[in-house]
Amino acid sequence: MNLVLRRGWFHFSVRVHPNLGCQADCVISQTEQLEPDAFANGQAPGIRFQPFFLPGASVSSSVLAGKGLFARGLHFNGIVTSGNVVLSCECDHCQRSFLIRSYHAGFSNAGYFYSGSGKYTITVDSHLPGSPAALSEPDAEALAALEDALPLAPDGSSYAYLNPFRCPHCSEPYIDFEANPGLRASEYYGNYFEGSTLLRYVPEPV
């Protein structure tokens, strides 16, 4: 993970759970002493690192390959991840790390689609027919019509509801919806890579 552009004081919190899962988060400040409200006020960014299992654990990170961010411990049900937090993920295939940002599709009233290449994420306002609402399956006919209407991604690949979220290094699926039936509806955070632009679909006026 490239932290060259993130300078300052890194304040770490590391927790080891009973199952020997190790979870680390940090907040970055420009002063040695972290002001109590700096993170809550958005003045200090945070990084949440993908948890891993220590030696001796009864489970392995390999069982989470292709799973969503809730299963991986990067988001939590009932707790909204703050917008000033980036997530540090590790690819199941090439083991390289990468940074992503997430947005809450339910609170944002905007569904999401990933491009076939995995490089782009486009949002679709929830009032548009076929837009995938959080925690529900979209109408198949309306979804197909919406997928046909979406523009191609900047690299020419197509957006689709079941396209995986891919590793930016090796392009293998990181969140694999087709391999995990039912996962797509429950992954109500849309993701995009740190430093990239979250695209938005605006239909042509009729």
XYZ file of C-alpha atoms in Angstrom:
206
model
C 0.000 0.000 0.000
C 1.373 3.405 -0.972
C 1.240 5.802 1.955
C 3.812 8.232 0.535
C 1.205 10.952 0.109
C -0.080 10.452 3.650
C 2.207 12.304 5.989
C 1.738 13.032 9.640
C 1.289 11.126 12.861
C -0.334 7.695 12.531
C -2.393 6.792 15.598
C -3.060 3.029 15.539
C -5.671 0.936 17.266
C -5.027 -2.818 17.088
C -7.470 -5.393 18.427
C -7.149 -9.171 18.609
C -10.480 -10.995 18.756
C -11.111 -14.342 20.512
C -10.862 -16.158 17.156
C -7.352 -14.644 16.720
C -8.538 -12.253 14.061
C -6.357 -9.134 14.129
C -7.995 -5.828 13.264
C -6.141 -2.531 12.854
C -7.341 1.006 12.238
C -5.474 4.279 12.283
C -6.162 7.999 12.243
C -3.664 10.399 10.679
C -3.103 13.798 12.277
C -0.684 16.633 11.632
C 0.178 16.928 15.316
C 1.669 14.400 17.709
C -1.349 14.632 19.978
C -4.612 13.704 18.271
C -7.349 16.203 19.026
C -10.375 14.355 20.482
C -12.837 15.524 17.806
C -10.461 15.682 14.832
C -11.639 12.435 13.251
C -15.339 12.982 13.975
C -15.132 16.466 12.446
C -13.477 15.147 9.295
C -10.208 16.970 10.000
C -8.178 13.764 10.376
C -8.522 10.936 7.821
C -8.644 7.298 8.839
C -7.484 4.004 7.369
C -9.150 0.682 8.146
C -6.926 -2.288 7.374
C -8.285 -5.612 6.191
C -8.233 -7.951 9.205
C -6.152 -11.108 9.146
C -5.833 -14.198 11.317
C -2.842 -14.818 13.561
C -1.014 -18.190 13.607
C -2.987 -20.719 15.599
C -6.395 -19.464 14.488
C -8.948 -22.137 13.607
C -9.881 -20.304 10.406
C -7.879 -18.848 7.542
C -8.292 -15.703 5.480
C -8.613 -17.969 2.432
C -12.206 -18.811 3.416
C -13.079 -15.159 2.757
C -11.812 -15.135 -0.836
C -14.367 -13.424 -3.054
C -16.568 -12.453 -0.124
C -17.936 -8.985 0.574
C -16.614 -6.232 2.796
C -18.901 -7.092 5.704
C -17.582 -10.660 5.842
C -14.021 -9.366 5.615
C -14.467 -7.000 8.561
C -14.115 -3.796 6.553
C -17.715 -2.660 7.134
C -20.107 -3.468 9.971
C -23.880 -3.837 9.968
C -25.538 -1.050 11.910
C -22.444 1.185 11.876
C -21.989 3.642 9.008
C -18.396 3.928 7.820
C -17.368 7.579 7.855
C -16.609 9.251 4.546
C -13.107 10.222 5.691
C -12.078 6.561 6.035
C -10.237 4.703 3.283
C -10.091 0.917 3.321
C -6.854 -0.995 2.833
C -7.659 -4.254 1.037
C -5.469 -7.227 0.142
C -6.092 -9.217 -3.028
C -6.863 -12.916 -2.507
C -4.873 -13.811 -5.627
C -1.772 -11.606 -5.939
C -1.653 -10.582 -2.243
C -0.993 -6.953 -3.174
C -2.791 -4.251 -1.241
C -4.842 -1.339 -2.539
C -6.902 1.518 -1.144
C -10.595 2.043 -1.801
C -13.360 4.367 -0.737
C -16.963 3.371 -0.102
C -20.278 5.170 -0.208
C -23.512 4.013 1.440
C -25.876 3.264 -1.445
C -28.958 3.332 0.786
C -28.344 6.699 2.421
C -27.110 8.147 -0.878
C -30.221 6.976 -2.757
C -28.004 5.737 -5.556
C -27.331 2.198 -6.723
C -24.014 1.208 -8.246
C -22.538 -0.821 -11.089
C -18.941 -1.915 -11.661
C -17.391 -1.945 -15.119
C -16.317 -5.203 -16.721
C -12.676 -4.174 -16.369
C -13.167 -3.444 -12.684
C -11.628 -0.002 -13.019
C -14.766 2.138 -12.846
C -17.858 2.502 -10.673
C -20.979 4.329 -11.822
C -23.897 5.375 -9.618
C -27.540 5.422 -10.672
C -30.194 7.464 -8.860
C -32.562 5.160 -6.998
C -35.683 6.683 -8.605
C -34.676 5.329 -12.015
C -36.324 1.996 -12.948
C -33.963 -0.923 -12.431
C -31.609 0.912 -10.084
C -30.505 -1.655 -7.475
C -31.775 -0.562 -4.065
C -29.902 -1.593 -0.939
C -30.896 -4.959 0.576
C -33.286 -5.890 -2.239
C -33.178 -7.624 -5.596
C -34.018 -5.376 -8.562
C -36.736 -6.256 -11.044
C -35.000 -8.385 -13.674
C -36.666 -6.758 -16.690
C -36.092 -3.196 -15.476
C -32.496 -4.047 -14.549
C -31.768 -5.450 -18.007
C -33.190 -2.310 -19.626
C -31.073 -0.107 -17.363
C -27.905 -2.095 -18.086
C -28.558 -1.644 -21.817
C -29.009 2.104 -21.319
C -25.835 2.659 -19.310
C -22.922 4.136 -21.259
C -19.705 2.217 -21.705
C -16.992 2.842 -19.143
C -14.127 5.136 -20.209
C -12.081 2.055 -21.177
C -14.902 0.618 -23.308
C -16.013 -2.120 -20.914
C -19.669 -2.526 -19.948
C -21.370 -2.011 -16.601
C -23.407 -4.888 -15.191
C -25.147 -5.677 -11.915
C -23.115 -8.845 -11.286
C -19.731 -7.555 -12.418
C -17.210 -8.183 -9.633
C -15.183 -5.541 -7.869
C -11.673 -6.368 -9.076
C -8.135 -6.035 -7.798
C -6.501 -3.061 -9.579
C -3.203 -4.965 -9.872
C -4.098 -8.404 -11.281
C -7.774 -7.782 -12.226
C -8.967 -10.924 -10.422
C -12.324 -10.634 -8.604
C -12.043 -9.270 -5.076
C -15.799 -9.170 -4.390
C -17.152 -11.975 -6.557
C -20.938 -11.737 -6.847
C -21.416 -14.593 -9.319
C -19.477 -17.003 -7.098
C -21.507 -15.970 -4.048
C -25.247 -15.938 -4.894
C -27.228 -13.454 -2.823
C -24.176 -11.371 -1.924
C -24.907 -8.492 -4.306
C -28.096 -7.308 -2.595
C -26.469 -7.286 0.848
C -23.374 -5.338 -0.228
C -24.954 -1.914 0.134
C -21.685 0.002 -0.008
C -20.501 0.895 -3.480
C -16.710 1.011 -3.820
C -14.220 2.878 -5.938
C -10.455 3.181 -5.901
C -8.694 5.889 -3.953
C -7.713 8.652 -6.360
C -10.375 7.730 -8.935
C -13.635 9.504 -9.692
C -16.997 8.008 -8.753
C -19.024 8.347 -11.962
C -22.741 9.157 -12.154
C -25.267 8.125 -14.778
C -27.471 10.938 -16.046
C -30.013 9.711 -18.627
C -30.563 11.709 -21.770
C -33.651 13.965 -21.641
C -36.620 12.437 -23.423
